[in-house]
Short mmCIF file of C-alpha atoms (C1' of nucleotides) in Angstrom, two decimals:
data_model
loop_
_atom_site.label_atom_id
_atom_site.label_comp_id
_atom_site.label_asym_id
_atom_site.label_seq_id
_atom_site.Cartn_x
_atom_site.Cartn_y
_atom_site.Cartn_z
CA MET A 1 -13.21 0.80 -13.78
CA GLU A 2 -11.55 4.16 -13.79
CA GLY A 3 -9.37 6.36 -15.83
CA THR A 4 -8.01 8.50 -13.13
CA LEU A 5 -7.07 7.95 -9.58
CA PHE A 6 -9.88 10.16 -8.34
CA PRO A 7 -12.88 9.93 -10.56
CA SER A 8 -14.94 11.91 -8.09
CA ARG A 9 -12.55 14.78 -8.12
CA PRO A 10 -12.76 17.39 -10.81
CA VAL A 11 -9.89 17.24 -13.22
CA LEU A 12 -7.87 20.13 -12.05
CA PRO A 13 -6.72 22.61 -14.59
CA ILE A 14 -3.12 22.01 -13.85
CA GLN A 15 -1.78 25.02 -15.64
CA THR A 16 -4.14 27.37 -13.91
CA SER A 17 -2.93 30.77 -12.92
CA ARG A 18 -3.33 29.79 -9.34
CA PRO A 19 -0.24 30.59 -7.35
CA ILE A 20 1.61 27.47 -6.40
CA GLN A 21 3.53 29.03 -3.57
CA PRO A 22 1.31 31.64 -1.98
CA SER A 23 2.43 32.43 1.51
CA PRO A 24 0.02 30.45 3.64
CA PRO A 25 -0.96 31.60 7.09
CA VAL A 26 0.74 28.58 8.54
CA LYS A 27 3.63 27.36 6.54
CA PHE A 28 3.91 23.82 5.37
CA ASN A 29 7.00 22.13 6.43
CA ALA A 30 8.78 21.47 3.21
CA THR A 31 11.30 19.16 4.76
CA THR A 32 8.61 16.63 5.50
CA LEU A 33 7.62 16.14 1.92
CA PRO A 34 9.14 13.19 0.14
CA PRO A 35 12.72 14.03 -0.66
CA LEU A 36 13.59 14.33 -4.26
CA PRO A 37 16.84 12.85 -5.34
CA GLN A 38 19.46 15.39 -6.08
CA THR A 39 21.28 15.18 -9.29
CA PRO A 40 24.84 16.20 -9.76
CA SER A 41 25.49 18.93 -12.24
CA SER A 42 28.16 17.29 -14.30
CA PHE A 43 30.15 14.15 -14.73
CA PRO A 44 33.24 13.40 -16.72
CA ILE A 45 31.68 10.73 -18.88
CA ASP A 46 31.05 10.00 -22.49
CA SER A 47 28.66 11.90 -24.66
CA LEU A 48 25.72 9.59 -24.19
CA LEU A 49 25.78 10.03 -20.49
CA GLN A 50 26.26 13.75 -20.86
CA HIS A 51 23.12 13.79 -22.90
CA LEU A 52 21.23 11.72 -20.38
CA LEU A 53 22.46 13.82 -17.54
CA ASN A 54 21.17 16.99 -19.10
CA ILE A 55 17.76 15.47 -18.98
CA SER A 56 18.22 14.14 -15.54
CA SER A 57 19.30 17.41 -13.99
CA PRO A 58 16.27 19.61 -13.79
CA PRO A 59 16.43 22.89 -11.97
CA ASN A 60 16.03 22.25 -8.32
CA THR A 61 13.41 24.78 -7.43
CA PRO A 62 10.07 24.21 -9.12
CA GLN A 63 10.27 20.44 -8.94
CA ASN A 64 6.74 20.11 -7.78
CA LEU A 65 5.61 21.77 -10.93
CA LYS A 66 7.51 19.71 -13.37
CA PRO A 67 5.67 16.39 -13.10
CA LEU A 68 2.30 18.02 -13.19
CA ASN A 69 2.04 18.29 -16.89
CA PRO A 70 4.83 16.23 -18.27
CA PRO A 71 5.21 16.17 -21.99
CA HIS A 72 5.74 12.44 -22.27
CA GLN A 73 3.10 10.05 -23.38
CA THR A 74 3.12 8.20 -20.13
CA ASN A 75 0.40 10.25 -18.59
CA ALA A 76 -1.90 9.75 -21.51
CA VAL A 77 -1.74 6.02 -21.37
CA PHE A 78 -1.11 5.43 -17.70
CA PRO A 79 -2.47 8.51 -16.09
CA SER A 80 -2.39 7.07 -12.66
CA LEU A 81 0.50 4.72 -12.59
CA GLN A 82 3.10 7.37 -12.67
CA ILE A 83 1.26 9.25 -10.02
CA SER A 84 1.34 6.29 -7.74
CA VAL A 85 5.00 5.91 -8.26
CA ASP A 86 5.78 9.54 -7.68
CA SER A 87 3.60 9.72 -4.66
CA THR A 88 5.19 6.85 -2.84
CA PRO A 89 7.34 8.21 -0.09
CA LYS A 90 10.86 7.16 -0.70
CA GLN A 91 12.03 4.44 1.57
CA HIS A 92 15.57 4.84 0.56
CA GLN A 93 17.30 8.09 -0.08
CA LEU A 94 18.94 8.05 -3.42
CA LYS A 95 22.59 8.59 -2.82
CA LYS A 96 24.09 11.50 -4.56
CA PRO A 97 26.92 10.13 -6.59
CA THR A 98 30.23 11.61 -5.74
CA SER A 99 32.25 10.22 -8.58
CA VAL A 100 31.85 9.03 -12.11
CA LEU A 101 28.66 7.10 -12.65
CA VAL A 102 30.27 3.87 -13.63
CA HIS A 103 32.60 3.98 -10.71
CA ASN A 104 29.75 4.78 -8.44
CA PHE A 105 27.81 1.89 -9.86
CA GLU A 106 30.54 -0.58 -9.22
CA ASP A 107 30.89 0.70 -5.71
CA LYS A 108 27.41 -0.05 -4.70
CA ALA A 109 26.60 -3.07 -6.77
CA LYS A 110 28.81 -5.61 -5.08
CA PRO A 111 26.15 -8.18 -4.22
CA GLU A 112 24.78 -8.22 -7.73
CA ASP A 113 28.02 -8.61 -9.59
CA GLY A 114 26.95 -11.85 -11.15
CA LEU A 115 23.87 -10.32 -12.62
CA ILE A 116 25.64 -7.21 -13.74
CA ASP A 117 27.87 -9.34 -15.91
CA PHE A 118 24.89 -9.95 -18.11
CA LEU A 119 24.63 -6.31 -18.86
CA THR A 120 26.43 -4.67 -21.66
CA VAL A 121 28.54 -1.64 -20.98
CA LYS A 122 25.77 0.52 -22.29
CA GLY A 123 23.37 -1.33 -20.07
CA LYS A 124 25.49 -0.36 -17.11
CA MET A 125 25.37 3.22 -18.19
CA MET A 126 21.63 3.09 -18.70
CA PHE A 127 21.28 1.51 -15.34
CA ASN A 128 23.29 4.25 -13.69
CA SER A 129 21.39 6.98 -15.42
CA ILE A 130 18.05 5.50 -14.53
CA VAL A 131 19.04 4.94 -10.95
CA GLU A 132 20.34 8.44 -10.49
CA SER A 133 17.58 10.36 -12.23
CA PRO A 134 14.54 11.83 -10.60
CA LEU A 135 11.63 9.52 -11.26
CA HIS A 136 9.73 11.85 -13.49
CA CYS A 137 12.71 12.10 -15.81
CA VAL A 138 13.21 8.42 -16.31
CA ASN A 139 10.76 8.23 -19.16
CA GLU A 140 12.37 11.06 -21.06
CA LEU A 141 15.64 9.41 -20.36
CA CYS A 142 14.46 6.12 -21.74
CA ASP A 143 13.18 7.84 -24.85
CA SER A 144 16.39 9.66 -25.45
CA ALA A 145 18.39 6.50 -25.09
CA LYS A 146 16.12 4.35 -27.20
CA PHE A 147 18.97 2.98 -29.26
CA GLU A 148 20.84 1.79 -26.25
CA LEU A 149 17.76 0.33 -24.66
CA LEU A 150 17.00 -1.63 -27.77
CA GLU A 151 20.41 -3.24 -27.59
CA VAL A 152 20.41 -3.98 -23.91
CA ASP A 153 18.95 -7.13 -22.45
CA LEU A 154 15.84 -5.56 -20.95
CA ILE A 155 15.07 -8.28 -18.49
CA SER A 156 18.54 -8.04 -17.00
CA LEU A 157 18.21 -4.29 -16.74
CA LEU A 158 14.87 -4.71 -15.02
CA LYS A 159 16.33 -7.26 -12.64
CA ALA A 160 19.29 -5.07 -11.88
CA LEU A 161 17.09 -2.09 -11.11
CA ASP A 162 15.02 -4.22 -8.79
CA LEU A 163 17.97 -5.82 -7.05
CA SER A 164 19.48 -2.44 -6.35
CA GLY A 165 16.36 -1.43 -4.49
CA ASN A 166 14.76 0.60 -7.27
CA TRP A 167 11.49 -1.12 -7.91
CA GLU A 168 9.88 2.19 -8.85
CA ARG A 169 12.38 2.67 -11.60
CA ALA A 170 11.91 -0.91 -12.66
CA LEU A 171 8.24 -0.08 -13.04
CA LEU A 172 8.98 3.01 -15.10
CA LEU A 173 11.22 1.03 -17.38
CA PHE A 174 8.44 -1.53 -17.72
CA GLU A 175 5.99 1.21 -18.61
CA TRP A 176 8.41 2.58 -21.15
CA ILE A 177 8.70 -0.84 -22.74
CA MET A 178 4.92 -1.05 -22.92
CA LEU A 179 4.64 2.36 -24.51
CA ASN A 180 7.14 1.51 -27.18
CA LEU A 181 5.78 -1.90 -28.01
CA HIS A 182 4.33 -0.89 -31.33
CA SER A 183 6.76 1.70 -32.54
CA GLU A 184 9.89 -0.27 -31.78
CA SER A 185 10.96 -3.82 -32.11
CA LEU A 186 10.37 -4.35 -28.44
CA LYS A 187 8.57 -7.32 -27.05
CA LEU A 188 6.73 -7.71 -23.81
CA ASP A 189 7.41 -11.29 -23.08
CA LYS A 190 6.21 -13.65 -20.43
CA GLN A 191 9.43 -13.37 -18.44
CA ILE A 192 9.34 -9.59 -18.21
CA ILE A 193 5.73 -9.62 -17.08
CA GLU A 194 6.35 -12.35 -14.54
CA LEU A 195 9.24 -10.38 -13.13
CA MET A 196 7.18 -7.21 -12.90
CA VAL A 197 4.36 -9.11 -11.22
CA ARG A 198 6.80 -10.55 -8.71
CA ILE A 199 8.30 -7.16 -7.94
CA LEU A 200 4.93 -5.47 -7.41
CA GLY A 201 3.69 -8.38 -5.33
CA ARG A 202 6.73 -8.33 -3.11
CA GLU A 203 6.36 -4.58 -2.60
CA SER A 204 2.63 -5.00 -1.89
CA GLN A 205 1.87 -2.52 -4.66
CA HIS A 206 -1.55 -4.00 -5.28
CA THR A 207 -3.10 -0.82 -6.60
CA ILE A 208 -0.41 -0.39 -9.21
CA ALA A 209 -0.48 -4.07 -10.16
CA SER A 210 -4.23 -3.97 -10.46
CA LYS A 211 -4.19 -0.97 -12.78
CA LEU A 212 -1.30 -2.34 -14.79
CA PHE A 213 -3.14 -5.56 -15.53
CA GLU A 214 -6.19 -3.67 -16.53
CA VAL A 215 -4.15 -2.60 -19.55
CA ILE A 216 -2.17 -5.76 -20.22
CA PRO A 217 -4.21 -8.76 -21.43
CA ILE A 218 -2.48 -10.96 -18.96
CA GLU A 219 -4.29 -14.16 -19.85
CA GLU A 220 -2.67 -14.06 -23.27
CA TYR A 221 0.83 -14.52 -21.97
CA SER A 222 0.52 -17.92 -20.30
CA LEU A 223 2.30 -16.87 -17.14
CA ASP A 224 2.98 -19.35 -14.38
CA VAL A 225 0.48 -20.08 -11.62
CA ARG A 226 2.37 -17.95 -9.12
CA ALA A 227 2.21 -14.88 -11.28
CA TYR A 228 -1.51 -15.36 -11.86
CA THR A 229 -2.00 -15.91 -8.14
CA THR A 230 -0.28 -12.60 -7.41
CA VAL A 231 -2.47 -10.79 -9.93
CA ILE A 232 -5.62 -12.38 -8.51
CA HIS A 233 -4.49 -11.21 -5.11
CA ALA A 234 -3.89 -7.70 -6.44
CA TYR A 235 -7.42 -7.66 -7.89
CA SER A 236 -8.76 -8.86 -4.58
CA ARG A 237 -6.97 -6.18 -2.59
CA THR A 238 -8.35 -3.49 -4.86
CA GLY A 239 -11.90 -4.78 -4.62
CA LYS A 240 -12.08 -6.20 -8.15
CA TYR A 241 -13.57 -9.50 -7.04
CA GLU A 242 -15.27 -10.29 -10.33
CA ARG A 243 -12.01 -9.84 -12.21
CA ALA A 244 -10.27 -12.08 -9.71
CA ILE A 245 -12.88 -14.79 -10.16
CA ASP A 246 -12.68 -14.37 -13.92
CA LEU A 247 -8.91 -14.78 -13.97
CA PHE A 248 -9.16 -17.83 -11.73
CA GLU A 249 -11.56 -19.42 -14.19
CA LYS A 250 -9.33 -18.55 -17.14
CA LEU A 251 -6.40 -20.08 -15.32
CA MET A 252 -8.33 -23.32 -14.96
CA GLU A 253 -9.36 -23.23 -18.62
CA MET A 254 -5.72 -22.85 -19.56
CA GLY A 255 -5.06 -26.14 -17.83
CA LEU A 256 -2.98 -24.68 -15.03
CA SER A 257 -3.32 -26.32 -11.61
CA PRO A 258 -4.11 -23.93 -8.80
CA THR A 259 -1.83 -24.35 -5.81
CA LEU A 260 -2.75 -24.18 -2.16
CA VAL A 261 -1.93 -20.48 -2.20
CA THR A 262 -4.14 -19.89 -5.24
CA TYR A 263 -7.04 -21.55 -3.45
CA ASN A 264 -6.37 -19.58 -0.29
CA VAL A 265 -6.41 -16.35 -2.27
CA MET A 266 -9.69 -17.35 -3.92
CA LEU A 267 -11.23 -18.16 -0.53
CA ASP A 268 -10.27 -14.65 0.49
CA VAL A 269 -11.80 -13.23 -2.70
CA TYR A 270 -15.18 -14.86 -1.99
CA GLY A 271 -14.93 -13.97 1.69
CA LYS A 272 -14.39 -10.30 0.92
CA LYS A 273 -16.94 -10.25 -1.86
CA GLY A 274 -19.51 -11.50 0.60
CA ARG A 275 -22.64 -13.63 0.27
CA SER A 276 -20.55 -16.44 -1.11
CA TRP A 277 -20.49 -19.02 1.63
CA ASN A 278 -21.55 -21.74 -0.81
CA LYS A 279 -18.72 -20.83 -3.15
CA ILE A 280 -16.34 -21.08 -0.21
CA LEU A 281 -17.67 -24.52 0.68
CA GLY A 282 -17.29 -25.53 -2.95
CA LEU A 283 -13.68 -24.42 -3.08
CA LEU A 284 -12.91 -26.21 0.19
CA ALA A 285 -14.41 -29.41 -1.19
CA GLU A 286 -12.40 -29.02 -4.39
CA MET A 287 -9.23 -28.52 -2.38
CA LYS A 288 -9.94 -31.64 -0.35
CA SER A 289 -10.63 -33.71 -3.43
CA LYS A 290 -7.29 -32.65 -4.85
CA GLY A 291 -5.55 -33.74 -1.69
CA PHE A 292 -4.57 -30.31 -0.37
CA GLU A 293 -4.03 -30.05 3.37
CA PHE A 294 -5.57 -26.90 4.83
CA ASP A 295 -3.06 -24.64 6.49
CA ASP A 296 -3.27 -21.66 8.82
CA PHE A 297 -3.96 -19.35 5.91
CA THR A 298 -6.91 -21.45 4.79
CA CYS A 299 -8.38 -21.53 8.28
CA SER A 300 -8.01 -17.89 9.18
CA THR A 301 -9.32 -16.85 5.78
CA VAL A 302 -12.43 -18.99 6.03
CA ILE A 303 -13.11 -17.98 9.63
CA SER A 304 -12.74 -14.30 8.76
CA ALA A 305 -15.19 -14.81 5.93
CA CYS A 306 -17.65 -16.19 8.50
CA GLY A 307 -16.99 -13.17 10.68
CA ARG A 308 -17.94 -10.72 7.96
CA GLU A 309 -21.21 -12.50 7.37
CA GLY A 310 -21.95 -13.19 11.00
CA LEU A 311 -21.89 -16.94 10.43
CA LEU A 312 -21.03 -17.88 13.99
CA ASP A 313 -22.16 -21.49 13.81
CA GLU A 314 -20.41 -22.10 10.52
CA ALA A 315 -17.18 -20.70 11.98
CA LYS A 316 -17.50 -22.89 15.05
CA GLU A 317 -18.26 -25.97 13.00
CA PHE A 318 -15.38 -25.40 10.59
CA PHE A 319 -12.97 -24.81 13.44
CA ALA A 320 -14.12 -27.89 15.37
CA GLY A 321 -13.91 -30.00 12.23
CA LEU A 322 -10.31 -28.99 11.70
CA LYS A 323 -9.27 -29.68 15.25
CA SER A 324 -10.84 -33.11 15.14
CA GLN A 325 -8.51 -33.88 12.25
CA GLY A 326 -5.54 -33.06 14.41
CA TYR A 327 -5.00 -29.55 13.11
CA VAL A 328 -3.30 -27.24 15.60
CA PRO A 329 -4.52 -23.66 15.11
CA GLY A 330 -2.00 -20.87 15.14
CA THR A 331 -2.25 -17.36 16.55
CA VAL A 332 -3.74 -15.82 13.42
CA THR A 333 -6.51 -18.42 13.26
CA TYR A 334 -7.36 -17.85 16.91
CA ASN A 335 -7.32 -14.12 16.27
CA SER A 336 -9.83 -14.37 13.46
CA LEU A 337 -12.05 -16.57 15.62
CA LEU A 338 -11.73 -14.05 18.42
CA GLN A 339 -12.93 -11.38 16.09
CA VAL A 340 -15.95 -13.40 15.00
CA PHE A 341 -17.21 -13.61 18.58
CA GLY A 342 -16.00 -10.20 19.65
CA LYS A 343 -17.84 -8.55 16.79
CA ALA A 344 -21.01 -10.51 17.55
CA GLY A 345 -20.77 -9.51 21.18
CA VAL A 346 -20.55 -13.10 22.39
CA PHE A 347 -18.02 -12.38 25.08
CA MET A 348 -18.15 -15.73 26.83
CA GLU A 349 -17.08 -17.43 23.61
CA ALA A 350 -14.36 -14.83 23.07
CA LEU A 351 -13.02 -15.42 26.57
CA SER A 352 -13.03 -19.17 26.08
CA ILE A 353 -10.97 -18.70 22.93
CA LEU A 354 -8.40 -16.72 24.94
CA LYS A 355 -8.39 -19.48 27.54
CA GLU A 356 -7.90 -22.12 24.86
CA MET A 357 -4.98 -20.18 23.42
CA GLU A 358 -3.37 -20.12 26.81
CA ASP A 359 -3.97 -23.84 27.38
CA ASN A 360 -2.49 -24.71 24.00
CA ASN A 361 0.52 -22.48 24.54
CA CYS A 362 -0.46 -20.42 21.56
CA PRO A 363 1.18 -17.06 22.20
CA PRO A 364 -1.07 -14.01 21.90
CA ASP A 365 0.29 -11.24 19.73
CA ALA A 366 -0.57 -7.57 19.34
CA VAL A 367 -3.58 -8.43 17.19
CA THR A 368 -4.93 -10.75 19.89
CA TYR A 369 -4.78 -7.94 22.41
CA ASN A 370 -6.22 -5.51 19.88
CA GLU A 371 -9.23 -7.76 19.47
CA LEU A 372 -9.60 -7.83 23.22
CA VAL A 373 -9.44 -4.02 23.38
CA ALA A 374 -12.00 -3.83 20.59
CA ALA A 375 -14.32 -6.21 22.46
CA TYR A 376 -14.20 -4.04 25.60
CA VAL A 377 -14.66 -0.85 23.65
CA ARG A 378 -17.62 -2.19 21.68
CA ALA A 379 -19.30 -2.99 24.98
CA GLY A 380 -18.70 0.57 26.11
CA PHE A 381 -15.83 -0.09 28.50
CA ALA A 382 -13.25 2.45 27.39
CA GLU A 383 -11.23 2.35 30.63
CA GLU A 384 -11.06 -1.44 30.58
CA GLY A 385 -9.84 -1.22 27.00
CA ALA A 386 -7.19 1.26 28.08
CA SER A 387 -6.07 -1.07 30.86
CA VAL A 388 -5.23 -3.71 28.27
CA LEU A 389 -2.41 -1.39 27.17
CA LYS A 390 -0.73 -1.96 30.51
CA THR A 391 -1.41 -5.69 30.56
CA MET A 392 0.06 -6.29 27.16
CA THR A 393 3.13 -4.20 27.93
CA GLN A 394 3.69 -6.24 31.07
CA LYS A 395 3.38 -9.46 29.12
CA GLY A 396 5.96 -8.24 26.64
CA THR A 397 3.80 -7.24 23.69
CA MET A 398 4.09 -3.58 22.76
CA PRO A 399 0.83 -1.84 21.94
CA ASN A 400 0.85 -0.71 18.32
CA ALA A 401 -0.87 2.05 16.38
CA VAL A 402 -4.03 -0.04 16.08
CA THR A 403 -4.20 -0.55 19.85
CA TYR A 404 -3.82 3.16 20.55
CA THR A 405 -6.24 4.14 17.78
CA THR A 406 -8.93 1.86 19.17
CA VAL A 407 -8.64 3.30 22.66
CA ILE A 408 -8.28 6.92 21.49
CA ASN A 409 -11.41 6.49 19.43
CA ALA A 410 -13.24 4.97 22.38
CA TYR A 411 -12.30 7.89 24.62
CA GLY A 412 -13.44 10.27 21.91
CA ARG A 413 -16.85 8.61 21.67
CA ALA A 414 -17.15 8.59 25.44
CA GLY A 415 -16.64 12.36 25.51
CA LYS A 416 -13.25 12.02 27.17
CA GLU A 417 -11.34 14.20 24.73
CA GLU A 418 -8.55 15.10 27.11
CA GLU A 419 -7.93 11.46 27.94
CA ALA A 420 -7.80 10.70 24.24
CA LEU A 421 -5.34 13.52 23.56
CA ARG A 422 -3.22 12.49 26.52
CA LEU A 423 -3.04 8.96 25.16
CA PHE A 424 -2.21 10.30 21.72
CA ASN A 425 0.75 12.19 23.18
CA GLN A 426 1.79 9.22 25.27
CA MET A 427 1.73 7.09 22.16
CA LYS A 428 4.14 9.40 20.40
CA GLU A 429 6.37 9.69 23.45
CA THR A 430 6.77 5.93 23.65
CA GLY A 431 7.85 5.91 20.02
CA CYS A 432 4.71 4.40 18.55
CA VAL A 433 4.10 6.14 15.23
CA PRO A 434 0.48 7.17 14.64
CA ASN A 435 -0.90 6.12 11.28
CA VAL A 436 -3.55 7.71 9.12
CA CYS A 437 -6.36 6.03 11.10
CA THR A 438 -5.00 7.39 14.37
CA TYR A 439 -4.88 10.91 12.96
CA ASN A 440 -8.32 10.56 11.45
CA ALA A 441 -9.75 9.43 14.76
CA VAL A 442 -8.22 12.42 16.57
CA LEU A 443 -9.37 14.80 13.83
CA ALA A 444 -12.92 13.45 13.89
CA MET A 445 -13.05 13.87 17.63
CA LEU A 446 -11.81 17.46 17.47
CA GLY A 447 -14.17 18.16 14.60
CA LYS A 448 -17.17 17.03 16.62
CA LYS A 449 -16.15 19.42 19.37
CA SER A 450 -15.46 22.30 16.99
CA ARG A 451 -11.80 22.69 17.69
CA PRO A 452 -10.47 23.74 14.28
CA GLU A 453 -7.23 25.27 15.58
CA GLU A 454 -6.18 21.94 16.98
CA MET A 455 -7.28 20.15 13.85
CA ILE A 456 -4.94 22.28 11.81
CA LYS A 457 -2.18 21.51 14.27
CA ILE A 458 -2.82 17.79 13.97
CA LEU A 459 -2.77 18.08 10.20
CA CYS A 460 0.62 19.81 10.40
CA ASP A 461 1.85 17.14 12.76
CA MET A 462 0.69 14.58 10.26
CA LYS A 463 2.62 16.23 7.47
CA SER A 464 5.77 16.63 9.49
CA SER A 465 5.76 12.98 10.46
CA GLY A 466 5.34 11.97 6.85
CA CYS A 467 1.86 10.49 7.15
CA ALA A 468 -0.12 11.03 3.96
CA PRO A 469 -3.69 12.21 4.51
CA ASN A 470 -6.32 10.17 2.73
CA ARG A 471 -9.87 10.71 1.53
CA ILE A 472 -11.26 10.31 5.05
CA THR A 473 -8.83 12.90 6.41
CA TRP A 474 -9.96 15.49 3.88
CA ASN A 475 -13.61 14.70 4.35
CA THR A 476 -13.17 15.21 8.07
CA MET A 477 -11.43 18.53 7.49
CA LEU A 478 -14.01 19.67 4.98
CA ALA A 479 -16.88 18.65 7.24
CA MET A 480 -15.40 20.96 9.85
CA CYS A 481 -15.46 23.83 7.36
CA GLY A 482 -18.87 23.11 6.01
CA ASP A 483 -20.76 22.56 9.20
CA LYS A 484 -23.09 25.54 9.29
CA GLY A 485 -23.87 25.37 12.96
CA LYS A 486 -20.23 25.57 13.84
CA HIS A 487 -19.23 27.87 11.06
CA LYS A 488 -18.49 30.74 13.38
CA TYR A 489 -15.54 28.81 14.73
CA VAL A 490 -13.97 28.48 11.34
CA ASN A 491 -12.47 31.72 10.19
CA GLN A 492 -10.99 32.76 6.89
CA ARG A 493 -7.54 31.81 8.04
CA HIS A 494 -8.54 28.20 8.58
CA LEU A 495 -10.16 27.98 5.22
CA GLN A 496 -7.16 29.52 3.52
CA TYR A 497 -4.84 27.18 5.27
CA LEU A 498 -6.91 24.14 4.47
CA ASP A 499 -7.08 25.24 0.89
CA GLN A 500 -3.34 25.51 0.80
CA CYS A 501 -2.99 22.10 2.38
CA ILE A 502 -5.20 20.46 -0.14
CA TRP A 503 -3.48 22.21 -2.97
CA THR A 504 -0.01 21.35 -1.80
CA VAL A 505 -0.92 17.77 -1.21
CA TRP A 506 -2.49 17.61 -4.61
CA VAL A 507 0.59 18.96 -6.25
CA ARG A 508 3.03 16.96 -4.26
CA TYR A 509 1.30 13.65 -3.87
CA ARG A 510 -1.14 14.18 -6.71
CA CYS A 511 -3.54 13.95 -3.88
CA CYS A 512 -3.51 11.13 -1.44
CA THR A 513 -3.03 7.62 -2.69
CA ASP A 514 -5.98 5.97 -1.10
CA ALA A 515 -5.84 2.30 -1.99
CA ARG A 516 -9.56 2.03 -2.29
"C1'" DA B 1 13.21 -18.98 -1.16
"C1'" DT B 2 8.75 -17.96 -4.17
"C1'" DA B 3 2.30 -16.18 -3.72
"C1'" DG B 4 -1.65 -16.09 0.60
"C1'" DG B 5 -4.69 -14.82 6.21
"C1'" DG B 6 -6.28 -11.66 11.39
"C1'" DT B 7 -6.76 -5.65 14.21
"C1'" DT B 8 -7.84 0.74 13.75
"C1'" DA B 9 -10.30 5.98 11.30
"C1'" DG B 10 -15.55 9.55 8.46
#
DNA sequence: ATAGGGTTAG
């Protein structure tokens, strides 16, 4: 499908003479960028580790330059995978070790002692080095310690990395194994792949998983049904519906029995692919014939599929059929039904769903209220939508970023910019963190009103709160610059700043990691 | 315990 993360973007001449750190008119807040792990300068440890440490202690200053054009093969074969890994904001700060590596390792590995026993001494050392090194050095590190890696039980090392909260490093080790498959006596076996699939699935790294299994002929490894289900799901989340369907068929050919979850994932695949209602009916019939009981996942998935296609009657019929069999719908199922009618503008039906939820003691959640807000807003009642914020707070459900975004957007469309901005500030004051959609909505609103100064401010705010801009953000910013009619509002300073923003983001995040 | 569903932005 693609060779790079951004096929539409020109391949930037990385080593251009362009200044990386020109002084921008408005300075980027460096502290908001993903922290890079710091590496200690020296450790009293044996020669192997000394060697590894030399690699793992790059100069601290031009870090953002280093990964741009790394000498290792990784980028050639997995141009995007490493980017994705590097661009993920760190959830956990890597602790700077204060003592010898091994000591440090034993300090923080208490819960995994049993597993660690499987590792050889050298494995422990490798583990420590990998854990403590900046991500972009891990591959060099692996290369330089090839001998040790060949001795160590790789699956245990992978497991240990994962258990210690370093799934990104686990991925890098996995990549390294893949890269050395032919030159070394390494083997990618079923167990290693299954583990990697499980890790990526658990971390919801669908984009990475999807790209990874573009390279690995996964159907040749006879993985278990769960692993295949995870991969199908990853394909689905990245829009590769045909691949998902293909893998499902292969799985059947291999004689594996799909589980309830596999079927639910496939229902979702056809639902998202669209125009596949017959396929959905077919799968449901197949499930029934195999004796599977539909669960809440099955129901909400099928109903959402109806919603996308506007199949109101089909949704109603399916729902009624389930209830007649004694099925008690849960909140998520009601929510998807609510969306079907809300989207179609059938408010009486939507209200009756809310009533039914109440009667059945099915507790509404934030999504329920969000659907309600969306229904109001679609009908042009921005204030009524805003009033739901109060209602839900009173009933003990905190409005979330989606709730605020919906209302802010509605105010924006209604020409009530100040109301929208007030709500945006209120949102932040109450501790609700805006997400990329919230920022995009505010930016689009300001863009329409030609308020570039404020747009720049919002963009800075975005950076300082650690929210990565995506394709839509940049398009909104660029539209502001390019709009001829409003061009007089955009001065050289704005353009320069925006240019700097884009450049910095490119360097630091390798541009935004838009999932789609 | 493991794999899955619903809401927002150009």
